[in-house]
Tab-separated table of C-alpha atoms and ligand atoms in Angstrom:
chain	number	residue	atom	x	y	z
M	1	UNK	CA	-75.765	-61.068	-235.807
M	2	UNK	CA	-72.786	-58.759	-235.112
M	3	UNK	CA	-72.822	-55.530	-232.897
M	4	UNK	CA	-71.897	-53.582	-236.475
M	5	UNK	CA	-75.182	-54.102	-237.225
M	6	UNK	CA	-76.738	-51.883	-234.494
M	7	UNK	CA	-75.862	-48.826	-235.251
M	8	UNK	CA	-73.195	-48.591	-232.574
M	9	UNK	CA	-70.299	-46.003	-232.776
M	10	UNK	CA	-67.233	-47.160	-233.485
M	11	UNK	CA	-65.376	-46.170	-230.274
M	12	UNK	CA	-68.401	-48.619	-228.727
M	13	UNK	CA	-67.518	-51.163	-231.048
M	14	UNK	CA	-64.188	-51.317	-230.236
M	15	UNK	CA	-64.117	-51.526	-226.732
M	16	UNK	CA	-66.565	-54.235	-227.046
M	17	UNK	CA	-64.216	-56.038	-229.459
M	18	UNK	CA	-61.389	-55.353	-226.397
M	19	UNK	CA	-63.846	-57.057	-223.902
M	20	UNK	CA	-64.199	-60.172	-226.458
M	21	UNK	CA	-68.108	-59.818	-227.582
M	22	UNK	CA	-68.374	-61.274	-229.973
M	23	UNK	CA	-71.664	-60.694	-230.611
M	24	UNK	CA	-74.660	-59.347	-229.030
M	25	UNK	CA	-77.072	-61.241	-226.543
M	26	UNK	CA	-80.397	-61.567	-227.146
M	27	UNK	CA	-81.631	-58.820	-225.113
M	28	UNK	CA	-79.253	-56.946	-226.244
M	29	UNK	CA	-80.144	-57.794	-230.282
M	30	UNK	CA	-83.997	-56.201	-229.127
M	31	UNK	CA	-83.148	-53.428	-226.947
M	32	UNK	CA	-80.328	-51.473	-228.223
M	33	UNK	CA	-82.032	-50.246	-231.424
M	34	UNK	CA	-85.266	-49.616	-229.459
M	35	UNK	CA	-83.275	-47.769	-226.821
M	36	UNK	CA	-81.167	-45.380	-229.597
M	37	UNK	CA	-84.710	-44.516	-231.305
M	38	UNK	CA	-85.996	-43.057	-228.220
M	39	UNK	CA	-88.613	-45.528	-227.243
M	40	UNK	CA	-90.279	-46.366	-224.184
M	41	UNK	CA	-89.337	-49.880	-223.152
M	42	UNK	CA	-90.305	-52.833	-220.877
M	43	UNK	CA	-87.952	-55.592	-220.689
M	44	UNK	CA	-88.017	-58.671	-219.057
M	45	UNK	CA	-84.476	-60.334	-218.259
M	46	UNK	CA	-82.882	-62.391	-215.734
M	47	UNK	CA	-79.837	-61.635	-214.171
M	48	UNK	CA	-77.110	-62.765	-216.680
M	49	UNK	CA	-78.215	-62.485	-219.882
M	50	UNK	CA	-76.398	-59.125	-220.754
M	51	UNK	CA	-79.230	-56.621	-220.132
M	52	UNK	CA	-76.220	-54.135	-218.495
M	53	UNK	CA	-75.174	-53.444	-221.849
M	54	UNK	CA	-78.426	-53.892	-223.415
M	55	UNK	CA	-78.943	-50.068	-221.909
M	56	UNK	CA	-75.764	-49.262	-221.007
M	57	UNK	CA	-74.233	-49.084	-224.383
M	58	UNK	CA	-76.766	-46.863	-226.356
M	59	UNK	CA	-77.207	-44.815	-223.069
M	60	UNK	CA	-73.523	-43.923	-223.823
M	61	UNK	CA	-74.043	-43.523	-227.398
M	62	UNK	CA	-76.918	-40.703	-226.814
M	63	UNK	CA	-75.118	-39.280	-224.418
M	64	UNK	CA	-71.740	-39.349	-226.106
M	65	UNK	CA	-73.439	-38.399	-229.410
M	66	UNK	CA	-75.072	-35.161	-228.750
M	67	UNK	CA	-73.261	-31.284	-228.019
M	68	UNK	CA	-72.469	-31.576	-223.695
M	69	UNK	CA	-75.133	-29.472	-222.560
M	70	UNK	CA	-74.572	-25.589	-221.470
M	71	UNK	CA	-75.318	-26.136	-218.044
M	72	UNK	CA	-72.188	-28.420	-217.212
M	73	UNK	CA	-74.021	-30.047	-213.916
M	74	UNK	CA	-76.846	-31.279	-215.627
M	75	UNK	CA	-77.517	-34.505	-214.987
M	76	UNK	CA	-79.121	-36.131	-218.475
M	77	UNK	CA	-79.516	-40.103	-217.351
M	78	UNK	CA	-80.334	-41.238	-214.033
M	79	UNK	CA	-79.961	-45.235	-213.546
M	80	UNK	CA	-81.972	-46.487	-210.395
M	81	UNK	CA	-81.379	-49.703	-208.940
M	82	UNK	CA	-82.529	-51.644	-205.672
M	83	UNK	CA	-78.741	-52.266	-203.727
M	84	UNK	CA	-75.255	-50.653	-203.609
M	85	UNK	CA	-73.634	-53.435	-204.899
M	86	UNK	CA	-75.700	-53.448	-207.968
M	87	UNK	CA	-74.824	-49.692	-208.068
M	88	UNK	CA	-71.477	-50.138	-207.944
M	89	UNK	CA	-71.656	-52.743	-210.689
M	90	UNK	CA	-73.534	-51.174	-213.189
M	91	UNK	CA	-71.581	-48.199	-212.695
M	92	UNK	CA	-68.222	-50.267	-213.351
M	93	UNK	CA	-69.773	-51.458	-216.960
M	94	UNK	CA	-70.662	-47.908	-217.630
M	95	UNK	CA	-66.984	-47.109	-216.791
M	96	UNK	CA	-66.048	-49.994	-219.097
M	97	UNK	CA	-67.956	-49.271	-222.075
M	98	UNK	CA	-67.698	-46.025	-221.891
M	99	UNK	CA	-63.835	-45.740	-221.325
M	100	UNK	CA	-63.301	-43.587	-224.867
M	101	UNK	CA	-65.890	-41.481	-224.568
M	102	UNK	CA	-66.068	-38.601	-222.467
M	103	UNK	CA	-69.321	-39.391	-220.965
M	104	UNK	CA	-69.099	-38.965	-216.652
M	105	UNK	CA	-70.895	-41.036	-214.586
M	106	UNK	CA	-70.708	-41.900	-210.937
M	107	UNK	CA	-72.398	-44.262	-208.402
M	108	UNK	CA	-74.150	-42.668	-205.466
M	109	UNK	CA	-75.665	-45.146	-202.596
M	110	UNK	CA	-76.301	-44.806	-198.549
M	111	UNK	CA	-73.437	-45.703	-196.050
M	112	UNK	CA	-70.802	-43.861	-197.013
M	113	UNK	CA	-70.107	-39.905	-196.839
M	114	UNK	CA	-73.020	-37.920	-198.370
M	115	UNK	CA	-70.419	-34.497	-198.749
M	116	UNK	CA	-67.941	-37.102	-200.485
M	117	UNK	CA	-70.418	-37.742	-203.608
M	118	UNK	CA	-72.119	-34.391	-203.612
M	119	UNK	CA	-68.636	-32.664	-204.372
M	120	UNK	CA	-68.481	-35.181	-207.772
M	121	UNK	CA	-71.672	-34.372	-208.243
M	122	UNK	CA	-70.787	-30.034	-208.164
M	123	UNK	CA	-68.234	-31.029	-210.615
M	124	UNK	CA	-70.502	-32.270	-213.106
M	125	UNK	CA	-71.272	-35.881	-214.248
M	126	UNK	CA	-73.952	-37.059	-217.398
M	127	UNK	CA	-74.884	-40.254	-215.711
M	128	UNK	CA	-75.474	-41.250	-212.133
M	129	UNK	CA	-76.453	-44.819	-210.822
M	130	UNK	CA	-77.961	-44.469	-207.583
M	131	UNK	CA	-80.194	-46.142	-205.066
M	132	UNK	CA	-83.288	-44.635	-204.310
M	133	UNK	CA	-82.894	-44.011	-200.580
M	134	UNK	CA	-79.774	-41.771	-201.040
M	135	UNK	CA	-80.728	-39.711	-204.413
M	136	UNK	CA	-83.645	-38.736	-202.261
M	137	UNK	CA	-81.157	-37.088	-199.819
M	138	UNK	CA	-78.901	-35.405	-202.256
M	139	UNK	CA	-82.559	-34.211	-203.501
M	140	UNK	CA	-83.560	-32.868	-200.225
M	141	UNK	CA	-80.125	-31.059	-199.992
M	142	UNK	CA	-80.134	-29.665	-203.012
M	143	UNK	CA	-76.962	-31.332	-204.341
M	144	UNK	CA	-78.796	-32.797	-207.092
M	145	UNK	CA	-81.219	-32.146	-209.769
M	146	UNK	CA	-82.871	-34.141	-211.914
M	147	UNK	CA	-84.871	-32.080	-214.240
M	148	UNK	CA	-82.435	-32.411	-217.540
M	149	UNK	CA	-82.844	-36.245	-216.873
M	150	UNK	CA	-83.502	-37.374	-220.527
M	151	UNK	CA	-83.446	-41.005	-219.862
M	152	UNK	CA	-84.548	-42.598	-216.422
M	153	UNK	CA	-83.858	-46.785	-216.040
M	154	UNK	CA	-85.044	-48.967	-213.742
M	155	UNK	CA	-82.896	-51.661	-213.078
M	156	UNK	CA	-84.303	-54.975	-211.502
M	157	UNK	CA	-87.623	-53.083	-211.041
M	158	UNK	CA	-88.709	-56.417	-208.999
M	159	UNK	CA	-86.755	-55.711	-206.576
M	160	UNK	CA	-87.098	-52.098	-205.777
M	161	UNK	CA	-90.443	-53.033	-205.373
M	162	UNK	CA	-90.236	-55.937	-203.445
M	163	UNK	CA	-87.680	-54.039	-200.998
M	164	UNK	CA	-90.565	-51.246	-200.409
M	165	UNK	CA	-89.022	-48.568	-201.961
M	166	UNK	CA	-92.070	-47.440	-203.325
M	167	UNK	CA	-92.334	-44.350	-201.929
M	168	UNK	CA	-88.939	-43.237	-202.658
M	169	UNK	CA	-89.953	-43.956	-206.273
M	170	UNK	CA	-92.832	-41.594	-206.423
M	171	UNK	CA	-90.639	-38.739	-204.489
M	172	UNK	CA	-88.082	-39.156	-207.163
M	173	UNK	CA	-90.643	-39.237	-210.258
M	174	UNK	CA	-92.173	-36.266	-208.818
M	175	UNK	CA	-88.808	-34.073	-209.542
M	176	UNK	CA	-88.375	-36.015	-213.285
M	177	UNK	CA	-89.180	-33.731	-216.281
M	178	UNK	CA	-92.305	-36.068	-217.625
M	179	UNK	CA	-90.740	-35.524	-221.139
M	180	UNK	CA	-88.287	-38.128	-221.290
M	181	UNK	CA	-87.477	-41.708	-222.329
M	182	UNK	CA	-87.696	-44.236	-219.531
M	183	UNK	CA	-86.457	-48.002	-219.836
M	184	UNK	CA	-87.879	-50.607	-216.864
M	185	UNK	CA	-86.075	-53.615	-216.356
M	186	UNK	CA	-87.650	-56.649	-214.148
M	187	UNK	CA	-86.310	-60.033	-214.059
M	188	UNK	CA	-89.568	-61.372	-212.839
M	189	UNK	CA	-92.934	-59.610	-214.357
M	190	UNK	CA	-95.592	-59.316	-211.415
M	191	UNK	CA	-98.296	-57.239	-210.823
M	192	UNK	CA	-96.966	-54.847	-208.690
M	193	UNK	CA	-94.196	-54.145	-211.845
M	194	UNK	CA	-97.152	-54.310	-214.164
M	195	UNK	CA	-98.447	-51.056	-212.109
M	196	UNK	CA	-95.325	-49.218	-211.919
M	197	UNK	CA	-94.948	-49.762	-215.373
M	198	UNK	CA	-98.060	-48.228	-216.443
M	199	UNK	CA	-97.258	-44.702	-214.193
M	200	UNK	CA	-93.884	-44.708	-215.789
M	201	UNK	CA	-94.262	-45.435	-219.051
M	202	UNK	CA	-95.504	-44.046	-222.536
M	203	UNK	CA	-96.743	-46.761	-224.962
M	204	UNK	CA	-93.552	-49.096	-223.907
M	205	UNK	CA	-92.203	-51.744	-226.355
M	206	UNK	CA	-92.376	-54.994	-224.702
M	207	UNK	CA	-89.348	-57.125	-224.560
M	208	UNK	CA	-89.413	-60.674	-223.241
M	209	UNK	CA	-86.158	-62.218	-223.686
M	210	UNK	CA	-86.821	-65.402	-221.686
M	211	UNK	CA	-90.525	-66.562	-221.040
M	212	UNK	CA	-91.124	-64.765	-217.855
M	213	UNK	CA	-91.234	-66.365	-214.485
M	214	UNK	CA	-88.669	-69.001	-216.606
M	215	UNK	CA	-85.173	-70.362	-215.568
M	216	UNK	CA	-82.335	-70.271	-217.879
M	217	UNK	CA	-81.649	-73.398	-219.929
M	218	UNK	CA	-77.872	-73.119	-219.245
M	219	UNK	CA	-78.562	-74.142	-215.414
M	220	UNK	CA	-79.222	-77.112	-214.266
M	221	UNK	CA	-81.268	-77.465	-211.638
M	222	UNK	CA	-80.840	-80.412	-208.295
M	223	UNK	CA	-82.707	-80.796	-205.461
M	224	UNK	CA	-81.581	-83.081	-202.751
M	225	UNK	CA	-83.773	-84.399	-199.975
M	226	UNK	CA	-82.183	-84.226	-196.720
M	227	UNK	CA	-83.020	-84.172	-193.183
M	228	UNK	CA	-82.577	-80.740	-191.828
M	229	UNK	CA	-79.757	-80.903	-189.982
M	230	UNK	CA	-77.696	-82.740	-191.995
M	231	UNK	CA	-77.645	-79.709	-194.542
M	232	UNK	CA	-74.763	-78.031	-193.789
M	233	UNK	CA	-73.126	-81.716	-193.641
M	234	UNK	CA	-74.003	-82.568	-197.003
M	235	UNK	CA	-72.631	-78.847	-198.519
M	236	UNK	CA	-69.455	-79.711	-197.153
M	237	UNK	CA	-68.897	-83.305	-198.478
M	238	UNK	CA	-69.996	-81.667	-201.955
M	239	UNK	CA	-67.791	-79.051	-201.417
M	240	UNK	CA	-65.024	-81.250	-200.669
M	241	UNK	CA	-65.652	-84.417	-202.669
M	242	UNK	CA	-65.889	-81.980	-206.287
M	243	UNK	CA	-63.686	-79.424	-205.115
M	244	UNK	CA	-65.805	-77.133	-205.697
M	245	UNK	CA	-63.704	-73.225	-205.925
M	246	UNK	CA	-66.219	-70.843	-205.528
M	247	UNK	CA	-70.209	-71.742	-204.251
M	248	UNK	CA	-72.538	-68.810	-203.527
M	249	UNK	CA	-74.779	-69.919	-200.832
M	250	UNK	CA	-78.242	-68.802	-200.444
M	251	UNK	CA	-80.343	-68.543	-196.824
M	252	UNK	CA	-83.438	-66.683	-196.040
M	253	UNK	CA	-82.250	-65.011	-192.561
M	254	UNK	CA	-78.941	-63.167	-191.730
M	255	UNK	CA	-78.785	-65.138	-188.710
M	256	UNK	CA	-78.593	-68.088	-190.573
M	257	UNK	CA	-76.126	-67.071	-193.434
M	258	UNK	CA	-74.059	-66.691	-190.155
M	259	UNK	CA	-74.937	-70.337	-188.489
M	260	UNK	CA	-73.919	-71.995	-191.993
M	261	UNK	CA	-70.600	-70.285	-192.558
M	262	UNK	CA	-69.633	-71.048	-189.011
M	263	UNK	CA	-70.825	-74.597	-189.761
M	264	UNK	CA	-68.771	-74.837	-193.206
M	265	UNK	CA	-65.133	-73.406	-191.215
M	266	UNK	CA	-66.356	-76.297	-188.525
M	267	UNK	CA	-65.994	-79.026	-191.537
M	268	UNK	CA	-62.852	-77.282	-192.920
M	269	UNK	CA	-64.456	-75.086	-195.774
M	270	UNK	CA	-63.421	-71.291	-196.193
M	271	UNK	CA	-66.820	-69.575	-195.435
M	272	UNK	CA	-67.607	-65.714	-194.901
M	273	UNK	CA	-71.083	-64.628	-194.237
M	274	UNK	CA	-72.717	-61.820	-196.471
M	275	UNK	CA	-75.686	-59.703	-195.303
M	276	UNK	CA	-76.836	-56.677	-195.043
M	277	UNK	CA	-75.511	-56.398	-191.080
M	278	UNK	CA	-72.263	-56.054	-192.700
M	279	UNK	CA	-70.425	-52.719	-192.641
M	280	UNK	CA	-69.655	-51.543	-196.366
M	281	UNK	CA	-65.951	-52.128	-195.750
M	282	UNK	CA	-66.829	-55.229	-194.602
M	283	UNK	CA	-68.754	-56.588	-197.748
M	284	UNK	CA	-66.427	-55.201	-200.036
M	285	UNK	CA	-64.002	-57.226	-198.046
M	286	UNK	CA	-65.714	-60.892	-197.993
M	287	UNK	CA	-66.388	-60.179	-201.673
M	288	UNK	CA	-62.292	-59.529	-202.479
M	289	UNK	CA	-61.672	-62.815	-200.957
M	290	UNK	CA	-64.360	-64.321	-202.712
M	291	UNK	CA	-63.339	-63.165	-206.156
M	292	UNK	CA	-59.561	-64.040	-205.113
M	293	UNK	CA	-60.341	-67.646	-203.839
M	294	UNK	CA	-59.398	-67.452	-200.726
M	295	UNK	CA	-62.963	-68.082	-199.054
M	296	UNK	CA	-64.528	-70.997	-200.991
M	297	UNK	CA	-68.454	-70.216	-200.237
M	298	UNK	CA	-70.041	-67.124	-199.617
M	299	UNK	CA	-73.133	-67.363	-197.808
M	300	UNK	CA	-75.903	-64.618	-198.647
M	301	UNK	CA	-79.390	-63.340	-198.042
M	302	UNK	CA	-81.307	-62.515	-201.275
M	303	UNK	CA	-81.344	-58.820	-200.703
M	304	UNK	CA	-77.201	-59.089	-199.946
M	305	UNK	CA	-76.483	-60.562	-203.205
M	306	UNK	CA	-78.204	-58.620	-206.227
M	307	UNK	CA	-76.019	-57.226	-207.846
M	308	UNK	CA	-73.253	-59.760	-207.318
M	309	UNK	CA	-71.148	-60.286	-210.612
M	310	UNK	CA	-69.109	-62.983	-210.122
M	311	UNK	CA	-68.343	-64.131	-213.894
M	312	UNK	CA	-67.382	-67.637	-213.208
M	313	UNK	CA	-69.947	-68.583	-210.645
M	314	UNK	CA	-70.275	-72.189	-211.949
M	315	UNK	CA	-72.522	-73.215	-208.368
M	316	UNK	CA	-74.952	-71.849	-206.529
M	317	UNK	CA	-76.543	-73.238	-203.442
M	318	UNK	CA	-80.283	-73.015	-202.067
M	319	UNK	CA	-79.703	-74.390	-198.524
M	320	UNK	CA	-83.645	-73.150	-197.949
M	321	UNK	CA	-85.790	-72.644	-200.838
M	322	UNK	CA	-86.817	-68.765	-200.396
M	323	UNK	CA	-90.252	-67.339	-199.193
M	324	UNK	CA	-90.997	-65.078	-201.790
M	325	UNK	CA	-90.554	-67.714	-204.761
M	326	UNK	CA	-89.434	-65.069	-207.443
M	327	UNK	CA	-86.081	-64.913	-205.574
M	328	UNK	CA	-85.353	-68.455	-206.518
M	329	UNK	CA	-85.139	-67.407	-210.671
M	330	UNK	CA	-82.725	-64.394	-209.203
M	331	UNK	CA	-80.367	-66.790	-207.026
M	332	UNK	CA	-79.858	-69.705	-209.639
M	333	UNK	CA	-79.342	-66.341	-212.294
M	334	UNK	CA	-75.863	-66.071	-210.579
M	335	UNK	CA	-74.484	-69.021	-212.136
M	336	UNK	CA	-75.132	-70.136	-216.075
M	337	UNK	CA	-74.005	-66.509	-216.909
M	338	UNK	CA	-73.827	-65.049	-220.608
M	339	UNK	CA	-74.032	-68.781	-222.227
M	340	UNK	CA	-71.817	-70.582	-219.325
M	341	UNK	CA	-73.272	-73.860	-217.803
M	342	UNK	CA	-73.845	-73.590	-214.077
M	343	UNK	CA	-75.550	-75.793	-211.188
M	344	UNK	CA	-78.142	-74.900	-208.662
M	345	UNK	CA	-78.101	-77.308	-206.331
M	346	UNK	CA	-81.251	-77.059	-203.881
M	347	UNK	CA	-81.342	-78.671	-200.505
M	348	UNK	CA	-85.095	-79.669	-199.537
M	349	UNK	CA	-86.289	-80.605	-196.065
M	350	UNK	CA	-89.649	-81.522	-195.132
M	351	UNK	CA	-90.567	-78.019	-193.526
M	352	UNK	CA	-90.031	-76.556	-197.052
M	353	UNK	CA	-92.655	-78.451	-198.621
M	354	UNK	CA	-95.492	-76.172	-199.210
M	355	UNK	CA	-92.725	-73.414	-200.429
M	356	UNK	CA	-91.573	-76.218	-202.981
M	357	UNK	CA	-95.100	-76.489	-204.475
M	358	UNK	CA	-95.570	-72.970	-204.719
M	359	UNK	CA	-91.920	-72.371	-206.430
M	360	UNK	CA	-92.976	-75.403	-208.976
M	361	UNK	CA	-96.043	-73.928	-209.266
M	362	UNK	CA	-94.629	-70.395	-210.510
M	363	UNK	CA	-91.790	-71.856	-212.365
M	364	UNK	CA	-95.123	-74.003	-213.868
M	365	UNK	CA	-92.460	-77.016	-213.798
M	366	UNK	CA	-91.913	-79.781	-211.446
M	367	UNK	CA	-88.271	-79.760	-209.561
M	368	UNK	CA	-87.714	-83.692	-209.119
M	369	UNK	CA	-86.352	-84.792	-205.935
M	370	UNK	CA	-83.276	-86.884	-206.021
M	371	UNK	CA	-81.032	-88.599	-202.738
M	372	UNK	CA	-77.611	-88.036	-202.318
M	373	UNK	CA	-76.000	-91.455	-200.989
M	374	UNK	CA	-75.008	-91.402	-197.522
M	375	UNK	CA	-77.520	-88.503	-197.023
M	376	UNK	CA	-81.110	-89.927	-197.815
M	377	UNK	CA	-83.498	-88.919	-195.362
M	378	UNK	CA	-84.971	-90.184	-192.791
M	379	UNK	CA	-88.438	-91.443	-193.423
M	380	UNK	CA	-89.083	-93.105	-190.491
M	381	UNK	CA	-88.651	-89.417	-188.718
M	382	UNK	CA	-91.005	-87.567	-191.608
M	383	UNK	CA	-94.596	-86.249	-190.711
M	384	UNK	CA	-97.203	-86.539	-193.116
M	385	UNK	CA	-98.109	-82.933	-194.628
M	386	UNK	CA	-101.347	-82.231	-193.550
M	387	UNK	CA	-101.622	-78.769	-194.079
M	388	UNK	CA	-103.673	-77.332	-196.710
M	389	UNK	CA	-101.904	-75.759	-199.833
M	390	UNK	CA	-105.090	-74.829	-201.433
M	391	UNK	CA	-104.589	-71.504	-204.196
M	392	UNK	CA	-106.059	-69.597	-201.681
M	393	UNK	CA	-103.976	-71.000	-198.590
M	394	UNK	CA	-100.966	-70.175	-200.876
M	395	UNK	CA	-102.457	-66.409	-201.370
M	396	UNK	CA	-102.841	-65.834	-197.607
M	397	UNK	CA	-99.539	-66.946	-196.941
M	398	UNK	CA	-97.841	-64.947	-199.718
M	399	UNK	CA	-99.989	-62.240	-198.279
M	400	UNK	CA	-98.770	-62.754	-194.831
M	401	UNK	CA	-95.045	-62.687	-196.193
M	402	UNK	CA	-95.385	-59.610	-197.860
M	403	UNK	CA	-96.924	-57.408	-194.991
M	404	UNK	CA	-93.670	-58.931	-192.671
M	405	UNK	CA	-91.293	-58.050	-195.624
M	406	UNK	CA	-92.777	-54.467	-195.832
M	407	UNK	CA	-92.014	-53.780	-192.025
M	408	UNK	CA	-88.860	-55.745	-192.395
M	409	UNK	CA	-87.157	-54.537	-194.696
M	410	UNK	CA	-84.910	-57.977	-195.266
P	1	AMP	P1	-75.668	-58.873	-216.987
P	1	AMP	O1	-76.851	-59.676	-217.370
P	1	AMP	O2	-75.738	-57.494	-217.465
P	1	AMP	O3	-75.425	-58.982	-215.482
P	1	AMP	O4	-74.352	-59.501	-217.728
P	1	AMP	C1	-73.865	-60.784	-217.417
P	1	AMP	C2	-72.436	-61.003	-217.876
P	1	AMP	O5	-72.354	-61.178	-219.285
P	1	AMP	C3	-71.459	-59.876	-217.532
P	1	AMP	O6	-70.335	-60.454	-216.941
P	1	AMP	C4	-71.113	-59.254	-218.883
P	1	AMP	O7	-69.787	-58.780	-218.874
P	1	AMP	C5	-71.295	-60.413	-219.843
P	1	AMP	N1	-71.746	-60.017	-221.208
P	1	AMP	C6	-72.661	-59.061	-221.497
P	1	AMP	N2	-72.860	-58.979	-222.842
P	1	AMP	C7	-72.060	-59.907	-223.409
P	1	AMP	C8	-71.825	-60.315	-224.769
P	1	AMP	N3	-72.457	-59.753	-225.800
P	1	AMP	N4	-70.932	-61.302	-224.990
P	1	AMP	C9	-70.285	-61.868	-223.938
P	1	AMP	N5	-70.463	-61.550	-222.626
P	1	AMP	C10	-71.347	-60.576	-222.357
């Protein structure tokens, strides 16, 4: 299938042909000509399969298509997603695709000046990508409006949710016009998306691009067993011994994404930590050196690394498997990006059984354990799991995690 075939202008076309598509994704195949009729949609896609264009591109068409509106500040499309950098990404593919056209759009997200983005905003802009926590202030000044919004998206719906921006959400929805398209995104489909989607949306088309709750075949998929404190030993000898260029590192706790990088510039590697206790400056920072090379591994919480586009991520690291299991299908979605082959590499201890059974259990696969030579555990030292890991058990503790995430925002 080509892009020609869906109904794309031509000054689309051709800046996709000056990217070097050559032809659409999937996602993009399903949702483009569902998107340009008007439709409601629900679409589930991970990370990397293309879904940025899936709604940027006939977001851009619509927009670029009809007669700019009287009213020159009227916002007409209104892209929400969970983190700045995702903002700031999505609103550099808008930028991209749109280049030709005269469609505006900006980014608007918390920690920087408020005044700074509600002056582009006064000047007038079609499209703004925003997180929810700072398009509620522009609301509450008055430096926004959103009732010419013609087409709301939720990007990585999952997410928003699982960050507890609920609330947020229902301010915002409260000042949409409820005549309008609205697209929902989620790389993982729960229950708590499966609500939201039903408040948002008018007799949605479904689109499942990969079998939800799946990984991506292009990613392969290691676990080795180690004793915990030999971890951040064995990252560094694979590090060294493959040479790797660029690993994205995973941890569950800032304080830890701190502890390994230190570790890592102990055994010689170029390591920067990357959380959310970072200053903006600072992030943008750590991720210039990333993209340039000069730090080798970047070690991140979930939360700090949606959004991430690094196109030749070829490794990705779990040095704990997460608590909330969903975030393991959006960590290894960093690497095996838009057909590319990647590795997630997964480094089990003992203490992360019980999370290991319930990620197999919602990727409904088993994740075979493997030694690495020179780092096999030791089973002399391992205590028999006793614990129970019942359904229910596994409830209570998901349970558990989820009222400590929702007073914690990670
Ligand atoms: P996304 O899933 O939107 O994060 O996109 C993942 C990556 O795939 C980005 O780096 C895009 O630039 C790239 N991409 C998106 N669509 C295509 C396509 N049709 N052909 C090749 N690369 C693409």
């Amino acid at each position: 299938m080509s892009f020609s075939s869906l109904s794309l202008s031509d000054v689309l076309l051709s800046q996709l042909k000056q990217k070097g598509y050559v032809e659409p994704t999937p996602i993009q195949a399903a949702a483009i000509p569902v998107i340009l009729e008007g439709k409601d949609l629900m679409a589930s896609a991970q990370t990397g399969t293309g879904k940025t264009a899936a709604f940027t591109l006939p977001l851009l068409q619509k927009l670029a298509g009809k007669p700019i509106d009287k009213d020159a500040d009227a916002i007409r499309t209104l892209i929400l997603v969970p983190t700045r950098e995702l903002a700031v990404q999505v609103n550099k593919s808008v930028t991209e695709y749109g280049v030709n056209t005269r469609v505006r759009s900006m980014v608007i997200y918390g920690g920087v000046s408020i005044d700074a983005q509600a002056q582009i905003l006064a000047d007038g802009v079609d499209i703004v990508v925003a997180t929810p926590g700072r398009l509620l202030d522009h609301l509450r000044r008055g430096s926004l409006s959103l009732m010419a919004i013609e087409t709301l998206v939720f990007d990585e719906a999952d997410r928003m949710l699982d960050m507890g921006f609920m609330d947020e959400i229902n301010a915002i929805l409260k000042q949409l016009p409820k005549q309008r398209q609205t697209l929902l995104f989620s790389a993982t489909l729960s229950e708590a998306v499966f609500t939201l989607s039903k408040k948002l949306l008018n007799q949605p088309l479904r689109i499942e691009v990969d079998k939800a709750n799946s990984t991506a075949d292009s990613v392969e998929e290691i676990v080795y067993a180690v004793d915990s404190e030999r971890k951040a030993e064995l990252l560094s000898h694979l590090i060294n011994k493959y040479d790797w260029q660029q690993v994205l590192i995973f941890s569950r706790k800032k304080q830890t994404a701190d502890t390994i990088a230190n570790k890592l510039i102990t055994a010689g590697v170029g390591a920067k930590a990357f959380h959310g206790d970072l200053s903006q400056g600072a992030r943008e920072q750590v991720l210039n050196d990333f993209k340039k090379g000069t730090v080798k591994a970047l070690v991140a919480t979930d939360v700090a690394a949606r959004g991430l586009d690094i196109v030749e991520l070829n490794y990705v690291v779990n040095y704990e498997i997460p608590f909330i299991a969903e975030d393991y299908i959006h960590r290894i979605g960093r690497t095996g990006r838009a057909g590319k082959t990647g590795k997630a590499i997964t480094l089990y201890s003992e203490d992360d059984a019980l999370l290991l059974e319930e990620l197999e259990s919602l990727l409904d696969k088993r994740l075979p354990q493997q030694w690495l030579a020179g780092f096999e555990p030791d089973l002399t030292k391992a205590e028999p799991v006793t614990r129970k890991n019942s359904k229910s058990a596994q409830r209570q503790r998901a349970k558990k995690r989820a009222l400590a995430g929702s007073k914690h925002k990670r």
